Short mmCIF file of C-alpha atoms in Angstrom, two decimals:
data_model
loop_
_atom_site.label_atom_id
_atom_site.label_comp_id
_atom_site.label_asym_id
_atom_site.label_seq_id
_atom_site.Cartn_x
_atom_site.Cartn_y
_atom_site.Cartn_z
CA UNK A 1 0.00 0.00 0.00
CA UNK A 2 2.80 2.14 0.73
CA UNK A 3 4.20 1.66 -2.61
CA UNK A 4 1.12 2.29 -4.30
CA UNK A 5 1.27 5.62 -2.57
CA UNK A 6 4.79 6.92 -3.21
CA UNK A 7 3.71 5.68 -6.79
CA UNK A 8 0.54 8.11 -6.59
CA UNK A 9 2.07 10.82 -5.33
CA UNK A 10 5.62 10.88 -7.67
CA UNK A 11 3.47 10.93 -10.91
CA UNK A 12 1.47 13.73 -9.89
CA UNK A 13 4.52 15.50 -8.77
CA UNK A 14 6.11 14.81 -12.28
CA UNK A 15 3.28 15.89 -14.18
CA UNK A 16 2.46 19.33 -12.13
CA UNK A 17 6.56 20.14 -12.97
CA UNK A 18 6.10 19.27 -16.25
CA UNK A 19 2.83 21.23 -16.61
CA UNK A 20 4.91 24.19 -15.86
CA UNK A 21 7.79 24.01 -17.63
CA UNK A 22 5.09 23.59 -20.77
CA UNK A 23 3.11 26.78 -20.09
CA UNK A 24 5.94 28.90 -19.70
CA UNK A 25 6.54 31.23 -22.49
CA UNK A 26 9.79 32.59 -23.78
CA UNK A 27 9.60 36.59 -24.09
CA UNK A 28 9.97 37.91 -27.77
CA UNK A 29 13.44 39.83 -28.14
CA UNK A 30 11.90 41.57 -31.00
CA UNK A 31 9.13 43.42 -29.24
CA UNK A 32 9.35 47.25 -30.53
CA UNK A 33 8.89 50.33 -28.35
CA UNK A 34 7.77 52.32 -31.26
CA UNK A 35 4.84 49.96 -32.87
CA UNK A 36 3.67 48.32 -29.91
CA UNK A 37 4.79 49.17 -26.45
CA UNK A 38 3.92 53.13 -27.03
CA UNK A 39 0.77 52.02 -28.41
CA UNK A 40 -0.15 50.69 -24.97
CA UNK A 41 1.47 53.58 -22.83
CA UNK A 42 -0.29 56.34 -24.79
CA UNK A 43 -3.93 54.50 -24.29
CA UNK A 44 -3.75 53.54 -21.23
CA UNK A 45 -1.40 55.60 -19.13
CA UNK A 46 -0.50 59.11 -20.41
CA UNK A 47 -3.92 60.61 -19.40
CA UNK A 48 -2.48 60.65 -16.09
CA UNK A 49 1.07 60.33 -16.65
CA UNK A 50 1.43 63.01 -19.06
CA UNK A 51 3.82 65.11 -17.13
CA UNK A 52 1.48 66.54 -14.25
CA UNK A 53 2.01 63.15 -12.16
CA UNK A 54 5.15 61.04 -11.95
CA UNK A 55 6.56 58.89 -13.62
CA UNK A 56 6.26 60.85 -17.36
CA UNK A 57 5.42 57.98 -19.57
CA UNK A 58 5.25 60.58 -22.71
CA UNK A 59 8.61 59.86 -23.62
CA UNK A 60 11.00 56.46 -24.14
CA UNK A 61 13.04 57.94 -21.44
CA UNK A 62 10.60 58.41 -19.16
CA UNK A 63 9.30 54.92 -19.88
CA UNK A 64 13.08 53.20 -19.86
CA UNK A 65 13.81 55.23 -16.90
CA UNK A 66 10.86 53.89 -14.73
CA UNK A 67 10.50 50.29 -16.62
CA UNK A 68 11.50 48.02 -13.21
CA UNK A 69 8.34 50.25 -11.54
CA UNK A 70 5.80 50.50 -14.85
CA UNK A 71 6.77 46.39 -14.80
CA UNK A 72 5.60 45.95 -11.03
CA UNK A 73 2.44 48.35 -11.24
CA UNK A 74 1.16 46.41 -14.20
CA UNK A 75 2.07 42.85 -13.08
CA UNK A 76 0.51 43.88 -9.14
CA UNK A 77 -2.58 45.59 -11.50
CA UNK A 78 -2.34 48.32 -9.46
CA UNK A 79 -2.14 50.33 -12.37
CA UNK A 80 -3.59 51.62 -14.50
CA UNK A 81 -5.78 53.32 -12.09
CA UNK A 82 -9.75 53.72 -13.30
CA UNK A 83 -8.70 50.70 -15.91
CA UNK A 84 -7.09 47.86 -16.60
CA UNK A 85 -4.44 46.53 -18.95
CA UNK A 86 -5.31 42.71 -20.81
CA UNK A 87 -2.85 39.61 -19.79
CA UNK A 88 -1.71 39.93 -23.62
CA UNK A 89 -0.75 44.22 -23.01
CA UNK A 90 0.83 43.33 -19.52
CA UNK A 91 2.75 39.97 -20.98
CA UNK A 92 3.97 42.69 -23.91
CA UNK A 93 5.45 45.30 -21.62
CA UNK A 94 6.95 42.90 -19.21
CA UNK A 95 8.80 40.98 -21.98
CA UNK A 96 9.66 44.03 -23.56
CA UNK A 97 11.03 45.38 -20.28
CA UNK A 98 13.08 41.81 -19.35
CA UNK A 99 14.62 41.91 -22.98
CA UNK A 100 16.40 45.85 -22.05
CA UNK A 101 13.18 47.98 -22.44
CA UNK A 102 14.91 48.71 -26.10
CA UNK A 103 14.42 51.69 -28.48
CA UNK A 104 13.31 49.86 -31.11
#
């Protein structure tokens, strides 16, 4: 009975791990600031980060400058205040972010 247990209970283990390591996704190096991060900046944060409230998302620098924080907001949804960002926006930004936050 023991046996059958341990048995039970490895297999599950193994497939749970291996469930993960499936569903995890590889960020796209490739992601561009210009065509599809600003995009997402402009619509959804600039009304109130438009250089009346900090951090200035108007500009790449501002947006480089304050990636590690715009990358926590989004992933905590704490932001964007009065809306909300879709998995697919926040999944863009963070990857963009973890590849350099390029000017692309």
């Amino acid at each position: 009975m023991l046996i059958i247990s341990f048995t039970i209970v490895s297999s599950c283990e193994n497939y749970v791990e291996n469930e993960i390591q499936e569903t995890t996704e590889v960020c796209d190096p490739n992601i561009s600031f210009n065509t599809q991060i600003k995009i997402v900046i402009d619509n959804k944060c600039t009304s109130c980060h438009n250089g009346n409230q900090f951090p200035d998302l108007r500009t790449y620098s501002g947006v480089s400058t304050n990636s590690e924080m715009v990358k926590q907001q989004i992933v905590n949804r704490t932001m964007p205040i009065g809306g909300s960002l879709t998995n697919e926006e926040i999944r863009l930004i963070t990857c963009w972010i973890e590849n350099g936050s390029q000017n692309n």
